[in-house]
């Protein structure tokens, strides 16, 4: 185990973080430059040492040829243009950026990615990525450990995880795996395999617990292995022909008329990738049922009611999604209550997968892990914060280990370059059902050990060719900053503390501008995303409040027609809708802002209340070096905007 440095006390700088990033001012430029030059040279020597007897194919004098020079100048020109154009990029690195879910990049990941790029590994399989494909499988195990899944590949029920281009594709993979697990026992029944102890009818087969399906699948493989080569092939083909992946949805449900296309349940706060996924898999977005929330967290009672109705109507459910850190509000669903709801409805014959969409909040799990992998108690975690974590938030993280699969985005709270999402399932044996080629049919038993098997990643993942450099970046980052509270956890710790400071500043700001503006935190933040609702005093109409907030947002968002430096801060907006919050919550918020409930117009853009949304993931929001709080500066900025608009309003009226 790595020796860990002491954690910083409240209000002090964590010096480990100083070496983690290039920095808002590019402070660590020399460090990054040194690394890049060192490893670029290293790469060149590697090329030369492959067969040093092969002479250079490009002549030493080639660089003087006019065509060479012409090419070089064209390339330079285009690169200069690119570099110039990129100066209009959004300054994610700056503590003045509190908009979307992105910030500076971790140096170990950035350097690992850059140094791997010229080797160009393709993680589709070991043939194209002998080094980085193992790293990707290791990343899956690292994340599994962080989540509380079994992560020892020697165990039969070890977890498995892989990278994707992002959370969206990881969510597709979750749907794909859940559907494969659900429909497989039905296919086995239809194929008429003797002596496997199969469920008695299609409904029971379609509602087998994931663990039971995995056990059934193991029995089926063992049974196959005992057959002669020819029989094995024949039975395998017979089962494959019955599978939903082979028949397609329409045919599968036509052959099994007692079954219906299953629903996917997700909170109304779910990311739109779920709707995309339903369309992509052909399940249809109509089958995505949005469960109401309380305080923007899935309402367990509403979930119970939905599940009871499904059981009654014999409406199958494919999966229930719990969101761990909603994209718009940062709120954390009660994962424990979702598991309890499933347990409750199992007695009525309904079963389904529980998937956690932790694309945003996944890395917060590091705050809850000891170095030895044990879960930290709420009291242990709470010692580092003012309010965090609520008992509900702690219970949600504690329950992760009992779910079936999780989506985590290294390119969000993992501070890594884009192109890095991850899908992790609790029991890797389920992945057999996704394999494009069932090797056990040809070899008689499951091939090789865990690591050997997953070197053929392309067999199991939704994508084909994929970046090995991205895998190297995630792997190296997790090695430099292991996924526990003493290492990686320092990052989310800094951001959750910043969010607590932000919340306190917001409350003070609300009092300071109370003479001209109603300001409200619409709900208690669960972690590091804080929303703020506002309405100019005297205005009673939602349309007026929205117009004011949209105008404010115009000063907070990127505008390519203006120099970047014109922007003081970057923020983002989202909205609150009655169908998301429920009528009582919406009423509470409108009342607190002195808005007329009737002014929520049913059509047009003002059927919702626009609010500010702040993602507080920049590690330099509090600059201890210079005694600057960018959070306080942000509220001073808001205060100026509020006062200026109040003056304009007064001039206009009178
Ligand atoms: C960001 C996000 C996604 C989508 O992830 P991408 O990496 O953008 O594809 C899905 N779910 C949640 C909760 C998210 O925050």
XYZ file of C-alpha atoms and ligand atoms in Angstrom:
669
model
C 0.000 0.000 0.000
C 1.183 3.502 -0.792
C 2.119 5.837 2.015
C -0.396 8.641 2.095
C 0.288 12.231 2.997
C -1.920 13.794 5.657
C -5.146 15.304 4.392
C -5.352 19.092 4.458
C -7.292 20.663 7.335
C -10.280 22.872 6.528
C -9.243 26.084 4.858
C -5.713 24.991 3.988
C -4.096 24.132 0.680
C -3.576 20.515 -0.363
C -0.059 20.601 -1.790
C -0.530 17.267 -3.557
C -2.989 19.056 -5.818
C -0.288 21.538 -6.809
C 1.475 18.865 -8.874
C -1.693 17.336 -10.317
C -2.537 19.833 -13.074
C -0.925 22.116 -15.607
C -2.551 24.825 -13.508
C -4.735 27.896 -14.194
C -1.629 29.965 -15.080
C 0.209 27.065 -16.720
C 2.335 26.998 -13.558
C 3.529 23.437 -14.196
C 4.602 24.085 -17.802
C 8.203 23.048 -17.168
C 7.104 19.771 -15.609
C 4.819 18.862 -18.518
C 7.357 19.970 -21.108
C 10.084 17.886 -19.466
C 7.835 14.836 -19.466
C 6.790 15.272 -23.085
C 10.294 15.791 -24.431
C 11.639 12.885 -22.372
C 9.014 10.449 -23.605
C 9.026 11.655 -27.192
C 12.766 10.931 -27.303
C 12.129 7.626 -25.633
C 9.650 6.764 -28.376
C 12.123 7.701 -31.110
C 14.834 5.463 -29.593
C 12.298 2.653 -29.476
C 11.732 3.026 -33.233
C 15.454 3.069 -33.932
C 16.124 0.061 -31.764
C 13.565 -2.152 -33.454
C 15.978 -3.101 -36.218
C 18.908 -0.729 -35.924
C 20.425 -2.379 -38.996
C 17.615 -0.918 -41.152
C 18.955 2.398 -42.484
C 16.865 5.607 -42.266
C 14.285 5.484 -45.081
C 13.968 9.257 -45.232
C 17.170 10.749 -46.538
C 19.085 13.084 -44.246
C 18.933 15.666 -46.994
C 15.202 15.193 -47.577
C 14.393 18.172 -45.387
C 15.977 20.456 -48.006
C 13.843 19.318 -50.925
C 11.379 21.979 -52.144
C 8.454 19.543 -51.906
C 9.372 18.703 -48.332
C 9.653 22.389 -47.497
C 6.368 23.152 -49.227
C 4.632 20.430 -47.248
C 6.176 21.593 -44.004
C 5.101 25.170 -44.551
C 1.548 24.091 -45.420
C 1.435 21.980 -42.283
C 2.827 24.800 -40.158
C 0.374 27.261 -41.578
C -2.595 25.015 -40.834
C -1.305 24.252 -37.367
C -0.894 27.957 -36.656
C -4.428 28.536 -37.850
C -5.675 25.713 -35.649
C -3.761 26.958 -32.654
C -5.058 30.482 -33.205
C -8.628 29.262 -33.623
C -8.367 27.226 -30.432
C -7.758 30.407 -28.470
C -11.531 30.819 -28.645
C -11.915 27.599 -26.650
C -13.738 27.616 -23.370
C -11.228 28.156 -20.526
C -12.081 24.989 -18.599
C -8.831 25.277 -16.648
C -9.778 28.554 -14.997
C -11.369 28.849 -11.546
C -13.615 31.384 -13.256
C -15.198 28.457 -15.102
C -18.049 26.966 -13.051
C -20.267 25.898 -15.966
C -20.374 22.341 -17.241
C -18.844 19.099 -15.993
C -15.264 19.729 -17.039
C -12.140 21.298 -15.620
C -8.357 21.082 -15.910
C -6.784 17.737 -16.881
C -4.769 15.571 -14.529
C -1.108 15.646 -15.577
C -0.505 11.895 -15.188
C -3.413 11.185 -17.538
C -2.552 13.903 -20.018
C 1.115 12.878 -20.136
C 0.253 9.162 -20.362
C -2.143 9.843 -23.226
C 0.296 12.043 -25.128
C 3.168 9.624 -24.687
C 1.041 6.679 -25.809
C -0.398 8.363 -28.921
C 2.597 7.793 -31.239
C 2.499 4.050 -30.407
C -1.165 4.160 -31.519
C -2.438 1.035 -29.743
C -5.923 -0.178 -30.709
C -7.671 -1.770 -27.744
C -10.004 -3.811 -29.917
C -7.714 -6.766 -29.170
C -4.317 -7.753 -27.860
C -2.994 -8.182 -31.384
C -3.209 -4.441 -31.837
C -2.547 -3.441 -28.229
C -0.413 -5.936 -26.345
C 0.156 -3.484 -23.482
C -2.797 -1.169 -23.203
C -5.520 -3.802 -23.509
C -4.391 -5.267 -20.170
C -4.411 -1.755 -18.743
C -8.024 -1.345 -19.789
C -9.001 -4.575 -18.039
C -7.067 -3.402 -14.956
C -8.957 -0.091 -15.065
C -12.153 -2.120 -14.896
C -10.848 -3.832 -11.743
C -9.696 -0.531 -10.219
C -13.145 0.968 -10.730
C -14.810 -2.227 -9.466
C -12.847 -1.907 -6.229
C -13.858 1.737 -5.874
C -17.517 0.735 -6.248
C -17.379 -2.204 -3.838
C -17.659 -4.969 -6.482
C -15.579 -8.191 -6.256
C -12.308 -7.260 -7.978
C -10.075 -10.312 -7.627
C -9.861 -11.966 -11.073
C -9.124 -15.297 -9.372
C -12.695 -15.285 -8.025
C -15.288 -16.839 -10.347
C -17.701 -13.952 -9.714
C -15.199 -11.141 -10.239
C -16.476 -7.905 -11.751
C -15.483 -6.716 -15.216
C -15.265 -3.250 -16.653
C -14.124 -1.618 -19.877
C -13.826 1.850 -21.294
C -16.176 3.436 -23.798
C -16.133 6.725 -25.651
C -18.291 8.142 -22.852
C -21.145 7.626 -20.437
C -23.668 7.476 -23.262
C -22.145 4.340 -24.783
C -21.586 2.828 -21.316
C -25.320 3.230 -20.736
C -26.020 1.479 -24.070
C -23.827 -1.377 -22.920
C -25.813 -1.608 -19.674
C -29.038 -1.963 -21.678
C -27.472 -4.530 -23.985
C -26.236 -6.677 -21.109
C -29.484 -6.446 -19.147
C -31.478 -7.509 -22.214
C -29.137 -10.416 -22.925
C -29.458 -11.642 -19.329
C -33.210 -11.282 -19.294
C -33.918 -13.064 -22.550
C -31.344 -15.853 -22.348
C -33.319 -18.212 -20.040
C -36.305 -17.828 -22.386
C -34.123 -18.937 -25.306
C -32.849 -21.946 -23.373
C -36.430 -23.006 -22.695
C -37.387 -22.560 -26.316
C -34.428 -24.645 -27.481
C -35.730 -27.538 -25.404
C -32.526 -28.461 -23.627
C -33.105 -31.518 -21.475
C -32.062 -31.709 -17.799
C -31.026 -28.097 -17.054
C -33.593 -27.303 -14.348
C -35.154 -24.474 -16.344
C -37.902 -22.077 -15.179
C -41.375 -23.505 -15.662
C -42.796 -20.809 -17.959
C -41.674 -17.873 -20.100
C -42.728 -15.279 -17.528
C -40.585 -16.922 -14.838
C -37.710 -17.288 -17.312
C -37.969 -13.601 -18.247
C -37.903 -12.684 -14.533
C -34.963 -14.705 -13.347
C -32.589 -12.794 -11.062
C -29.307 -11.919 -12.806
C -27.383 -14.196 -10.431
C -29.696 -17.109 -11.277
C -29.317 -16.482 -15.002
C -25.552 -16.510 -14.607
C -25.747 -19.784 -12.671
C -28.029 -21.231 -15.353
C -25.626 -20.140 -18.038
C -22.779 -21.874 -16.190
C -24.800 -25.082 -15.985
C -25.548 -24.822 -19.688
C -21.881 -24.414 -20.551
C -20.904 -27.341 -18.346
C -23.607 -29.423 -20.004
C -22.366 -28.422 -23.455
C -18.785 -29.237 -22.554
C -19.889 -32.779 -21.723
C -21.309 -33.310 -25.245
C -19.398 -34.530 -28.258
C -17.989 -31.866 -30.563
C -20.789 -32.308 -33.109
C -23.583 -32.276 -30.514
C -22.047 -29.267 -28.881
C -22.195 -27.289 -32.112
C -25.723 -28.395 -32.842
C -27.075 -27.454 -29.396
C -25.227 -24.196 -29.414
C -26.763 -23.264 -32.757
C -30.170 -24.271 -31.526
C -29.979 -21.964 -28.504
C -28.436 -19.128 -30.513
C -31.324 -19.329 -32.958
C -33.759 -18.707 -30.094
C -31.937 -15.766 -28.581
C -33.407 -12.270 -28.739
C -30.146 -11.027 -30.303
C -30.707 -13.459 -33.177
C -34.471 -13.251 -33.614
C -34.793 -9.530 -33.084
C -37.422 -7.975 -30.830
C -40.435 -8.400 -33.111
C -39.871 -12.069 -33.794
C -38.855 -12.884 -30.210
C -42.057 -11.457 -28.755
C -44.165 -13.017 -31.503
C -42.772 -16.435 -30.558
C -43.346 -15.727 -26.838
C -46.808 -14.178 -26.775
C -47.086 -14.139 -22.979
C -44.200 -11.670 -22.831
C -44.146 -7.981 -23.675
C -41.359 -5.570 -24.533
C -39.909 -4.675 -21.121
C -39.845 -1.201 -19.598
C -36.817 0.690 -18.367
C -37.454 2.783 -15.275
C -35.377 5.885 -14.612
C -35.916 9.058 -12.616
C -37.232 12.128 -14.473
C -33.783 13.617 -13.917
C -32.136 10.900 -16.050
C -29.692 11.900 -18.776
C -31.022 11.926 -22.356
C -28.642 9.103 -23.276
C -31.332 6.781 -21.852
C -33.837 7.921 -24.423
C -31.197 7.515 -27.138
C -30.360 4.035 -25.869
C -33.993 2.912 -25.947
C -34.238 4.019 -29.558
C -30.946 2.423 -30.519
C -31.836 -0.962 -29.044
C -35.231 -0.867 -30.708
C -37.019 -1.010 -27.371
C -38.545 2.355 -28.171
C -38.360 5.486 -26.042
C -42.015 4.889 -25.099
C -40.766 1.996 -22.969
C -38.618 4.405 -20.941
C -40.784 5.234 -17.917
C -39.736 8.243 -15.914
C -40.282 7.861 -12.195
C -41.163 11.026 -10.223
C -38.629 12.500 -7.826
C -38.688 14.136 -4.423
C -36.166 16.966 -4.152
C -34.812 15.823 -7.544
C -33.991 12.346 -6.143
C -35.967 9.306 -7.286
C -39.029 8.870 -5.083
C -38.952 5.304 -3.664
C -42.715 5.326 -3.059
C -43.410 6.256 -6.650
C -41.019 3.503 -7.736
C -42.793 0.965 -5.513
C -46.133 1.973 -7.014
C -44.819 1.655 -10.583
C -43.328 -1.761 -9.851
C -46.489 -2.995 -8.159
C -48.500 -1.972 -11.232
C -46.000 -3.758 -13.515
C -46.246 -6.946 -11.430
C -50.039 -6.747 -11.482
C -50.241 -6.189 -15.227
C -47.465 -8.691 -15.992
C -45.499 -5.919 -17.621
C -41.810 -6.960 -17.616
C -39.145 -4.512 -16.473
C -35.684 -4.681 -18.030
C -33.860 -2.426 -15.643
C -34.196 0.320 -13.124
C -31.658 3.120 -13.396
C -30.530 5.039 -10.322
C -28.636 8.240 -11.063
C -25.634 8.940 -8.869
C -25.191 12.637 -9.470
C -27.806 13.924 -11.897
C -26.375 15.872 -14.810
C -28.530 18.929 -14.237
C -28.747 19.077 -10.439
C -26.027 16.812 -9.029
C -28.623 15.020 -6.913
C -28.051 11.429 -5.825
C -30.788 8.807 -6.092
C -31.368 6.426 -3.160
C -29.609 3.399 -4.671
C -30.341 1.443 -1.466
C -34.067 2.134 -1.781
C -34.063 1.015 -5.436
C -32.500 -2.299 -4.385
C -35.056 -2.623 -1.595
C -37.882 -1.953 -4.056
C -36.616 -4.764 -6.294
C -36.403 -7.114 -3.339
C -39.971 -6.220 -2.418
C -41.441 -6.932 -5.841
C -39.488 -10.156 -6.386
C -42.062 -11.959 -4.253
C -44.587 -10.999 -6.939
C -42.494 -12.580 -9.656
C -40.999 -9.406 -11.120
C -37.240 -9.106 -11.499
C -34.864 -6.793 -13.346
C -31.329 -5.353 -13.325
C -30.364 -2.363 -11.221
C -27.952 -0.080 -13.047
C -26.358 3.028 -11.562
C -25.687 5.898 -13.927
C -22.734 7.395 -12.082
C -21.258 9.068 -15.159
C -21.005 12.229 -13.092
C -20.770 11.115 -9.468
C -18.845 7.839 -9.811
C -15.498 9.160 -8.595
C -17.144 10.577 -5.468
C -17.074 6.930 -4.350
C -13.354 7.438 -3.591
C -14.431 9.582 -0.623
C -16.116 6.519 0.871
C -13.217 4.025 0.455
C -10.417 3.311 2.897
C -7.013 2.482 1.421
C -7.573 -1.193 2.235
C -10.849 -1.132 0.307
C -13.235 -1.040 3.278
C -16.198 1.321 3.221
C -15.804 4.401 5.423
C -18.579 5.093 7.893
C -20.619 8.242 7.533
C -19.000 9.655 10.680
C -15.535 9.059 9.248
C -16.401 10.814 5.988
C -18.325 13.635 7.676
C -15.292 14.649 9.774
C -13.861 16.421 6.698
C -16.942 18.508 5.861
C -19.585 20.805 7.306
C -22.714 18.990 6.022
C -21.560 16.296 3.582
C -22.514 13.486 3.350
C -26.174 13.266 4.320
C -27.179 9.835 5.655
C -29.043 9.290 2.361
C -25.961 10.046 0.281
C -23.815 7.738 2.398
C -26.411 4.957 2.106
C -26.496 5.366 -1.693
C -22.720 4.918 -1.995
C -22.702 2.060 0.517
C -25.249 0.199 -1.649
C -23.267 0.395 -4.907
C -21.679 -3.018 -4.367
C -25.097 -4.699 -4.516
C -26.125 -3.279 -7.897
C -25.657 -5.094 -11.227
C -23.730 -2.529 -13.225
C -22.446 1.044 -13.144
C -21.484 3.767 -15.626
C -18.580 6.044 -14.612
C -17.007 8.793 -16.731
C -13.256 9.221 -16.265
C -13.591 12.255 -18.547
C -15.807 14.006 -16.000
C -14.842 13.840 -12.312
C -11.808 11.735 -13.312
C -10.260 14.905 -14.864
C -9.147 12.991 -17.962
C -9.285 13.922 -21.649
C -12.493 13.191 -23.563
C -13.103 9.795 -24.996
C -13.095 8.024 -21.618
C -16.296 6.601 -20.185
C -16.546 3.253 -18.406
C -19.007 0.414 -17.960
C -18.562 -1.983 -15.023
C -20.674 -5.068 -14.290
C -20.612 -6.863 -10.961
C -20.234 -10.423 -12.263
C -18.065 -10.783 -15.332
C -19.603 -14.131 -16.273
C -22.617 -12.245 -17.621
C -20.364 -10.881 -20.380
C -20.322 -14.309 -22.054
C -23.790 -13.478 -23.333
C -22.440 -10.485 -25.262
C -19.507 -12.300 -26.862
C -19.657 -12.177 -30.655
C -17.923 -15.562 -30.860
C -18.523 -18.218 -28.237
C -15.121 -19.802 -27.893
C -16.316 -22.463 -25.499
C -18.206 -24.074 -28.360
C -14.996 -24.694 -30.200
C -12.705 -25.394 -27.258
C -15.138 -27.338 -25.101
C -14.733 -25.121 -22.034
C -14.427 -21.443 -21.214
C -11.090 -20.336 -22.571
C -8.193 -19.332 -20.402
C -8.115 -17.176 -17.365
C -9.813 -13.842 -16.805
C -7.058 -11.634 -18.228
C -6.515 -13.807 -21.295
C -10.208 -13.848 -22.064
C -10.639 -10.080 -21.987
C -7.637 -9.450 -24.189
C -10.183 -9.939 -26.974
C -12.044 -6.838 -25.833
C -13.689 -6.286 -29.209
C -15.720 -9.460 -28.591
C -17.564 -7.846 -25.690
C -17.694 -4.074 -26.150
C -20.103 -2.046 -28.292
C -17.291 -0.328 -30.156
C -14.662 -1.809 -32.438
C -11.332 -0.052 -32.838
C -10.756 2.033 -29.773
C -8.096 4.173 -28.185
C -5.401 2.379 -26.229
C -3.973 5.774 -25.298
C -7.171 6.610 -23.403
C -6.844 3.354 -21.457
C -3.227 4.159 -20.610
C -4.291 7.595 -19.369
C -6.944 6.214 -17.034
C -4.729 3.384 -15.805
C -1.736 5.583 -15.013
C -3.928 8.141 -13.267
C -5.451 5.464 -11.039
C -1.949 4.160 -10.228
C -0.642 7.619 -9.322
C -3.829 8.459 -7.422
C -5.375 5.188 -6.179
C -9.148 5.321 -5.859
C -9.459 5.830 -2.092
C -10.044 8.869 0.089
C -6.352 9.435 0.875
C -5.322 9.634 -2.787
C -7.770 10.335 -5.582
C -10.326 11.359 -2.953
C -8.385 14.575 -2.380
C -9.833 15.928 -5.601
C -13.535 15.384 -4.892
C -12.833 16.451 -1.315
C -11.604 19.835 -2.524
C -14.656 20.216 -4.746
C -17.210 19.162 -2.125
C -15.607 21.599 0.324
C -15.770 24.285 -2.360
C -19.459 23.484 -2.852
C -20.065 23.916 0.880
C -18.348 27.308 0.765
C -20.343 28.169 -2.362
C -23.589 27.231 -0.606
C -22.742 29.411 2.403
C -21.816 32.319 0.092
C -25.094 31.861 -1.800
C -27.062 32.097 1.429
C -25.213 35.288 2.418
C -25.716 36.685 -1.092
C -29.470 36.013 -0.797
C -29.608 38.200 2.322
C -27.402 40.927 0.851
C -29.530 41.426 -2.250
C -32.875 40.734 -0.591
C -33.962 44.354 -1.180
C -33.937 43.845 -4.958
C -33.873 40.093 -5.652
C -35.360 36.842 -4.394
C -32.578 34.249 -4.326
C -33.116 30.589 -3.494
C -31.142 27.346 -3.392
C -33.963 25.228 -4.845
C -32.697 22.107 -3.065
C -29.858 21.144 -0.763
C -26.884 20.137 -2.940
C -25.794 16.501 -2.545
C -22.194 17.079 -3.594
C -20.420 19.558 -5.836
C -23.112 20.870 -8.166
C -25.074 23.855 -6.837
C -28.117 25.498 -8.465
C -29.468 28.958 -7.763
C -32.927 30.326 -8.549
C -33.546 34.083 -8.798
C -36.379 36.505 -9.386
C -36.192 40.311 -9.367
C -38.300 41.682 -6.508
C -41.612 43.029 -7.790
C -41.799 40.595 -10.703
C -44.530 37.964 -10.286
C -44.316 36.284 -13.700
C -42.197 33.228 -14.544
C -41.584 34.761 -17.989
C -40.019 37.837 -16.367
C -37.812 35.779 -14.055
C -36.687 33.611 -16.973
C -35.940 36.635 -19.160
C -33.789 38.093 -16.382
C -31.900 34.848 -15.836
C -31.361 34.234 -19.550
C -29.918 37.722 -19.900
C -27.608 36.993 -16.975
C -26.622 33.697 -18.573
C -25.701 35.545 -21.771
C -22.926 37.204 -19.785
C -21.858 33.795 -18.421
C -21.594 31.747 -21.571
C -19.114 31.476 -24.359
C -19.631 33.897 -27.217
C -17.267 33.352 -30.154
C -17.932 36.878 -31.427
C -16.321 38.423 -28.354
C -12.806 38.180 -26.942
C -12.654 35.587 -24.188
C -11.268 38.128 -21.751
C -14.588 40.009 -21.819
C -16.049 37.210 -19.767
C -15.637 37.477 -16.036
C -17.084 34.067 -15.262
C -18.535 31.053 -17.046
C -21.673 29.396 -15.716
C -24.506 27.293 -17.060
C -28.280 27.142 -16.690
C -30.874 24.454 -16.340
C -34.582 24.524 -15.588
C -37.156 23.242 -13.143
C -40.362 21.735 -14.515
C -43.473 20.827 -12.536
C -43.476 17.323 -14.063
C -39.989 16.803 -12.652
C -40.472 18.284 -9.220
C -44.078 17.437 -8.554
C -46.675 20.150 -7.901
C -45.920 20.621 -4.181
C -42.180 21.170 -4.668
C -42.766 23.494 -7.616
C -45.237 25.473 -5.529
C -42.741 25.756 -2.653
C -40.058 27.123 -4.994
C -42.369 29.570 -6.796
C -43.707 30.812 -3.432
C -40.213 31.386 -2.097
C -39.441 33.449 -5.204
C -42.786 35.300 -4.993
C -43.816 34.006 -8.424
C -47.407 33.477 -9.510
C -47.913 29.695 -10.059
C -50.401 30.423 -12.862
C -47.671 32.211 -14.776
C -46.003 28.874 -15.597
C -47.395 28.878 -19.125
C -48.315 25.479 -20.497
C -46.745 26.131 -23.867
C -43.727 28.067 -25.009
C -40.435 28.360 -23.138
C -41.937 29.544 -19.891
C -43.492 26.247 -18.821
C -40.367 25.893 -16.670
C -38.256 28.017 -14.378
C -34.748 28.774 -15.612
C -32.084 28.583 -12.900
C -28.292 28.918 -12.670
C -26.263 25.716 -12.453
C -22.720 25.678 -11.108
C -20.379 22.721 -11.443
C -17.677 23.204 -8.832
C -14.935 20.855 -9.962
C -12.063 23.266 -10.457
C -9.451 22.467 -7.790
C -8.314 26.094 -7.588
C -11.583 27.814 -6.654
C -9.972 28.801 -3.382
C -6.502 30.217 -4.074
C -4.678 29.908 -0.747
C -1.461 31.191 -2.299
C -2.868 34.648 -2.968
C -5.764 34.627 -0.539
C -8.343 34.805 -3.338
C -11.689 33.051 -3.306
C -13.079 32.849 -6.817
C -16.342 31.836 -5.222
C -16.555 35.136 -3.345
C -15.540 36.978 -6.493
C -18.285 35.221 -8.386
C -20.881 36.392 -5.879
C -19.456 39.932 -6.047
C -19.914 39.696 -9.812
C -23.513 38.479 -9.381
C -24.128 41.268 -6.889
C -22.942 43.875 -9.421
C -25.221 42.379 -12.090
C -28.192 42.332 -9.728
C -27.644 45.940 -8.610
C -27.125 47.177 -12.166
C -30.323 45.562 -13.379
C -32.255 46.941 -10.398
C -31.058 50.449 -11.313
C -32.089 49.961 -14.945
C -35.474 48.687 -13.831
C -35.995 51.682 -11.532
C -34.976 54.104 -14.309
C -37.440 52.403 -16.653
C -40.391 52.578 -14.255
C -39.863 55.911 -13.010
C -22.619 13.024 -18.719
C -23.621 12.028 -18.365
C -23.964 10.997 -19.257
C -23.413 10.929 -20.665
O -22.052 10.787 -20.664
P -21.169 11.220 -21.951
O -19.809 10.931 -21.451
O -21.446 12.665 -22.183
O -21.576 10.365 -23.078
C -24.862 10.050 -18.840
N -25.409 10.106 -17.617
C -25.108 11.074 -16.720
C -25.738 11.069 -15.377
C -24.204 12.072 -17.071
O -23.920 13.038 -16.199
